[in-house]
Amino acid sequence: MDEKNSLTEQFEANRPRLRAVAYRMLGSTAEVDDAVQETWLRLGRTDAAAVDNLGGWLTTVIARICLDMLRSRKSRREEPIGPQVPEPIADNPSERETEMADSVGAALLVVLETLAPAERLAFVLHDMFAVPFEEIAPIVGRTPAAARQLASRARRRVQGAPPAPDADLIRQRSIVEAFLAASRNGDFEGLLAVLAPDVVVRADQAAQRLGSLPVIRGAAAVAESFKGRAQAARPALVDGGIGVAVIFGGALRIVLRVTISGDRIAAIDATADASEIETFDVEVLERS
């Protein structure tokens, strides 16, 4: 019983922080309550004695819960009219809830609603709660560098500044656009010009079912594979890095994550699994 009481006391000590994280992620006091309750239930199913840093563990758990709730909310909005307006505090709010809402501000919450779920989480955890990107990365399923890019993109939107063009990203986009143009035109030599000699293409099982080989190695083999294709492909940002989005039937069907070394494409990772694609932050780039 003493152990259970101690765990309850530790959870209650962390509750204000958990509610603060959840409110900035969700903007809804009802959903905050649900997220905090689910965090408590998951703690009850965990061997807390094996957790070195309970506060950090609880923050990670509630962040994952909020991310799932945001993604679920996004998938339910088939035709969003605009950003969701944060839910106001109830008519008879507690002093704690009032302070929580005042500390965030409705205007900021409206801007946060325009962010992709992973962007919002990266920004909230890092910029508002000083969580390192090394800890944020596994929550969103990204590398620390990609998590940093998510937070940076979110920060620019929150500050009202248009995304600053990155010189290296512009260069990489030009390489990808040359690759796609050569692919569409069936230009074998043009493909070879932008592929590294030891380029490798990897495809997930869903992409393999669409006709891709699991692995293709070497510039000639990759060029032959892509020749005459890419009709529905567009350059895109995938988790903040350069990539390709394949769209047909009005839906995103395949995502290619592109690795560039020097001035050539060194690797392409193709993902067609819909559940996996949902975890990516994909921004199709406008035609230049």
Coordinates of C-alpha atoms in Angstrom, one line a residue:
M1 CA 0.0 0.0 0.0
D2 CA 2.8 2.4 0.9
E3 CA 4.4 1.8 -2.6
K4 CA 1.1 2.6 -4.3
N5 CA 0.6 5.7 -2.2
S6 CA 4.1 6.8 -3.1
L7 CA 3.5 6.3 -6.8
T8 CA 0.2 8.2 -6.5
E9 CA 2.0 11.1 -4.8
Q10 CA 4.7 11.2 -7.5
F11 CA 2.1 11.2 -10.2
E12 CA 0.2 14.0 -8.5
A13 CA 3.4 16.0 -8.2
N14 CA 3.9 15.7 -12.0
R15 CA 0.2 16.3 -12.9
P16 CA 0.5 20.1 -13.4
R17 CA 3.3 19.5 -15.9
L18 CA 1.4 16.8 -17.7
R19 CA -1.7 18.9 -18.0
A20 CA 0.4 21.8 -19.3
V21 CA 2.0 19.6 -22.0
A22 CA -1.4 18.1 -22.9
Y23 CA -3.1 21.5 -23.1
R24 CA -0.5 22.9 -25.4
M25 CA -0.8 19.8 -27.6
L26 CA -4.6 19.5 -27.6
G27 CA -6.1 22.9 -26.7
S28 CA -9.1 21.1 -25.1
T29 CA -9.5 20.6 -21.4
A30 CA -11.7 17.6 -21.9
E31 CA -9.0 15.9 -24.0
V32 CA -6.4 17.0 -21.5
D33 CA -8.3 15.1 -18.8
D34 CA -8.5 12.0 -21.0
A35 CA -4.8 12.2 -21.8
V36 CA -3.8 12.5 -18.2
Q37 CA -6.1 9.7 -17.1
E38 CA -4.7 7.4 -19.8
T39 CA -1.2 8.3 -18.7
W40 CA -2.1 7.3 -15.1
L41 CA -3.6 4.0 -16.4
R42 CA -0.4 3.2 -18.4
L43 CA 1.7 3.9 -15.3
G44 CA -0.4 1.4 -13.4
R45 CA 0.5 -1.2 -16.0
T46 CA 4.2 -0.5 -15.8
D47 CA 6.9 -1.6 -13.4
A48 CA 7.5 1.9 -12.0
A49 CA 10.5 0.6 -10.0
A50 CA 12.3 0.1 -13.3
V51 CA 11.8 3.7 -14.4
D52 CA 14.9 5.8 -13.6
N53 CA 13.3 9.2 -14.3
L54 CA 9.6 9.0 -13.6
G55 CA 9.0 12.7 -14.6
G56 CA 10.6 12.1 -18.0
W57 CA 8.8 8.9 -18.5
L58 CA 5.4 10.5 -17.8
T59 CA 6.2 13.3 -20.2
T60 CA 7.1 10.9 -22.9
V61 CA 4.0 8.8 -22.4
I62 CA 1.6 11.8 -22.4
A63 CA 3.3 13.2 -25.5
R64 CA 2.8 9.9 -27.3
I65 CA -0.9 9.9 -26.2
C66 CA -1.4 13.4 -27.4
L67 CA 0.3 12.7 -30.7
D68 CA -2.1 9.8 -31.3
M69 CA -5.1 11.9 -30.4
L70 CA -4.0 14.7 -32.8
R71 CA -3.5 12.2 -35.6
S72 CA -6.9 10.7 -34.9
R73 CA -8.5 14.1 -34.8
K74 CA -6.8 15.0 -38.1
S75 CA -8.0 11.8 -39.8
R76 CA -11.6 12.5 -38.8
R77 CA -11.6 15.9 -40.4
E78 CA -12.4 15.0 -44.0
E79 CA -13.0 18.6 -45.2
P80 CA -11.6 21.0 -42.7
I81 CA -12.8 24.6 -43.1
G82 CA -10.0 26.1 -41.2
P83 CA -7.9 25.6 -38.1
Q84 CA -9.7 24.3 -35.1
V85 CA -10.4 27.0 -32.5
P86 CA -9.1 25.9 -29.1
E87 CA -11.8 24.9 -26.7
P88 CA -12.4 27.6 -24.1
I89 CA -12.1 26.9 -20.4
A90 CA -15.4 25.8 -18.8
D91 CA -17.9 28.3 -17.3
N92 CA -16.7 27.5 -13.8
P93 CA -13.0 26.9 -14.3
S94 CA -10.6 26.0 -11.5
E95 CA -7.9 28.5 -10.8
R96 CA -5.3 26.1 -12.1
E97 CA -7.2 25.8 -15.5
T98 CA -7.5 29.5 -15.8
E99 CA -3.8 30.0 -15.2
M100 CA -3.0 27.3 -17.7
A101 CA -5.1 28.9 -20.4
D102 CA -3.8 32.4 -19.7
S103 CA -0.2 31.1 -19.8
V104 CA -0.6 29.8 -23.3
G105 CA -3.0 32.3 -24.9
A106 CA -5.7 31.6 -27.4
A107 CA -3.8 33.2 -30.3
L108 CA -0.9 30.9 -29.9
L109 CA -3.2 27.9 -29.6
V110 CA -4.9 28.8 -32.9
V111 CA -1.5 28.9 -34.6
L112 CA -0.5 25.6 -33.0
E113 CA -3.6 24.1 -34.5
T114 CA -2.3 24.8 -38.0
L115 CA 0.8 22.7 -37.4
A116 CA 1.2 19.0 -38.4
P117 CA 0.9 16.8 -35.3
A118 CA 4.7 15.9 -35.2
E119 CA 5.6 19.6 -35.8
R120 CA 3.4 20.6 -32.9
L121 CA 4.8 18.0 -30.6
A122 CA 8.4 18.8 -31.4
F123 CA 7.8 22.5 -30.9
V124 CA 5.9 22.2 -27.7
L125 CA 8.2 19.7 -26.0
H126 CA 11.5 21.5 -27.1
D127 CA 10.6 25.2 -27.1
M128 CA 8.1 25.1 -24.2
F129 CA 9.4 22.4 -22.0
A130 CA 13.1 22.1 -22.9
V131 CA 12.9 18.4 -23.8
P132 CA 16.1 17.5 -25.8
F133 CA 15.6 16.4 -29.5
E134 CA 17.3 13.1 -28.6
E135 CA 14.2 12.4 -26.4
I136 CA 11.7 13.8 -28.9
A137 CA 13.0 11.9 -31.8
P138 CA 11.8 8.4 -30.8
I139 CA 8.3 9.8 -29.9
V140 CA 7.8 11.1 -33.4
G141 CA 9.7 8.2 -35.0
R142 CA 12.4 10.5 -36.5
T143 CA 16.1 11.1 -36.1
P144 CA 17.1 13.9 -33.7
A145 CA 18.1 16.0 -36.8
A146 CA 14.6 15.5 -38.3
A147 CA 13.0 16.4 -35.0
R148 CA 15.0 19.6 -34.9
Q149 CA 13.8 20.4 -38.4
L150 CA 10.2 19.8 -37.4
A151 CA 10.5 22.2 -34.4
S152 CA 12.3 24.8 -36.6
R153 CA 9.6 24.7 -39.2
A154 CA 6.9 25.0 -36.5
R155 CA 8.8 27.9 -34.8
R156 CA 8.8 29.9 -38.1
R157 CA 5.1 29.5 -38.4
V158 CA 4.4 30.4 -34.8
Q159 CA 6.5 33.5 -35.2
G160 CA 4.7 34.4 -38.4
A161 CA 7.7 34.2 -40.6
P162 CA 7.6 32.5 -44.0
P163 CA 9.9 29.5 -44.2
A164 CA 13.4 30.7 -45.0
P165 CA 14.8 29.0 -48.1
D166 CA 17.8 26.8 -47.3
A167 CA 20.5 26.9 -49.8
D168 CA 21.4 23.3 -49.5
L169 CA 17.7 22.3 -49.7
I170 CA 17.3 24.4 -52.8
R171 CA 20.3 22.6 -54.4
Q172 CA 18.9 19.2 -53.4
R173 CA 15.5 20.1 -54.8
S174 CA 17.1 20.9 -58.1
I175 CA 18.7 17.5 -58.2
V176 CA 15.4 15.8 -57.4
E177 CA 13.6 17.8 -60.0
A178 CA 16.2 16.8 -62.6
F179 CA 15.8 13.2 -61.6
L180 CA 12.0 13.3 -61.9
A181 CA 12.2 15.1 -65.3
A182 CA 14.6 12.5 -66.7
S183 CA 12.4 9.7 -65.3
R184 CA 9.3 11.1 -66.9
N185 CA 11.0 11.6 -70.2
G186 CA 12.6 8.2 -70.3
D187 CA 16.1 9.9 -70.4
F188 CA 18.4 7.1 -69.3
E189 CA 21.6 9.3 -69.6
G190 CA 19.9 12.1 -67.7
L191 CA 19.1 9.7 -64.9
L192 CA 22.7 8.4 -64.8
A193 CA 23.8 12.1 -64.5
V194 CA 22.1 12.5 -61.1
L195 CA 22.6 9.1 -59.6
A196 CA 25.7 8.1 -57.6
P197 CA 27.4 5.0 -59.1
D198 CA 26.6 3.0 -55.9
V199 CA 23.1 4.3 -55.4
V200 CA 20.7 2.0 -53.7
V201 CA 16.9 1.9 -53.8
R202 CA 15.0 0.1 -51.0
A203 CA 11.2 -0.6 -51.0
D204 CA 8.9 -1.6 -48.2
Q205 CA 6.6 -4.6 -48.7
A206 CA 3.7 -2.4 -49.8
A207 CA 5.9 -0.9 -52.5
Q208 CA 7.0 -4.3 -53.5
R209 CA 3.4 -5.4 -54.0
L210 CA 3.1 -2.5 -56.5
G211 CA 6.0 -3.9 -58.5
S212 CA 9.1 -2.6 -56.9
L213 CA 12.1 -4.9 -56.1
P214 CA 13.1 -5.0 -52.5
V215 CA 16.5 -3.6 -53.3
I216 CA 18.1 -2.2 -56.4
R217 CA 21.8 -1.3 -56.5
G218 CA 23.9 0.6 -59.0
A219 CA 23.2 3.6 -61.1
A220 CA 22.4 1.7 -64.3
A221 CA 19.9 -0.7 -62.6
V222 CA 18.2 2.2 -60.8
A223 CA 18.1 4.3 -64.0
E224 CA 16.5 1.4 -65.9
S225 CA 14.0 0.9 -63.1
F226 CA 12.9 4.6 -63.1
K227 CA 13.0 5.3 -66.8
G228 CA 9.7 6.4 -68.1
R229 CA 8.0 6.6 -64.7
A230 CA 7.4 9.4 -62.1
Q231 CA 4.4 10.7 -64.0
A232 CA 2.5 11.3 -60.7
A233 CA 5.6 12.2 -58.7
R234 CA 6.2 15.6 -57.2
P235 CA 9.2 16.9 -55.2
A236 CA 8.3 17.2 -51.5
L237 CA 9.7 17.8 -48.0
V238 CA 9.5 14.6 -46.0
D239 CA 10.1 15.2 -42.3
G240 CA 11.9 18.4 -43.3
G241 CA 14.2 16.7 -45.8
I242 CA 14.0 16.4 -49.5
G243 CA 11.9 13.6 -51.0
V244 CA 9.2 12.7 -53.5
A245 CA 5.5 12.4 -53.1
V246 CA 3.6 10.1 -55.6
I247 CA 0.0 11.2 -55.8
F248 CA -2.7 9.6 -57.8
G249 CA -6.4 9.3 -57.4
G250 CA -6.2 12.5 -55.2
A251 CA -4.3 10.6 -52.5
L252 CA -0.7 10.3 -51.4
R253 CA 0.3 6.7 -52.4
I254 CA 4.1 6.5 -52.2
V255 CA 6.7 8.5 -50.4
L256 CA 10.3 8.4 -51.5
R257 CA 12.9 9.6 -49.0
V258 CA 16.0 10.7 -50.9
T259 CA 19.5 10.9 -49.6
I260 CA 21.9 13.1 -51.6
S261 CA 25.6 13.0 -51.4
G262 CA 27.5 15.8 -53.2
D263 CA 25.5 16.5 -56.3
R264 CA 24.0 13.0 -56.8
I265 CA 21.3 10.8 -55.3
A266 CA 22.9 8.2 -53.1
A267 CA 19.8 6.4 -51.8
I268 CA 16.1 6.2 -52.2
D269 CA 13.8 4.6 -49.6
A270 CA 10.3 4.0 -51.0
T271 CA 7.3 3.6 -48.6
A272 CA 3.8 2.7 -49.8
D273 CA 2.4 1.4 -46.5
A274 CA -0.5 3.7 -45.7
S275 CA -0.1 3.4 -42.0
E276 CA 3.6 4.3 -42.2
I277 CA 2.9 7.2 -44.6
E278 CA 0.5 8.7 -42.0
T279 CA 3.4 9.1 -39.6
F280 CA 5.4 11.2 -42.1
D281 CA 5.1 15.0 -42.4
V282 CA 4.9 15.5 -46.1
E283 CA 4.8 18.9 -47.8
V284 CA 4.4 18.8 -51.5
L285 CA 6.5 21.6 -53.0
E286 CA 5.0 24.1 -55.4
R287 CA 6.2 24.0 -59.0
S288 CA 9.2 26.3 -59.3

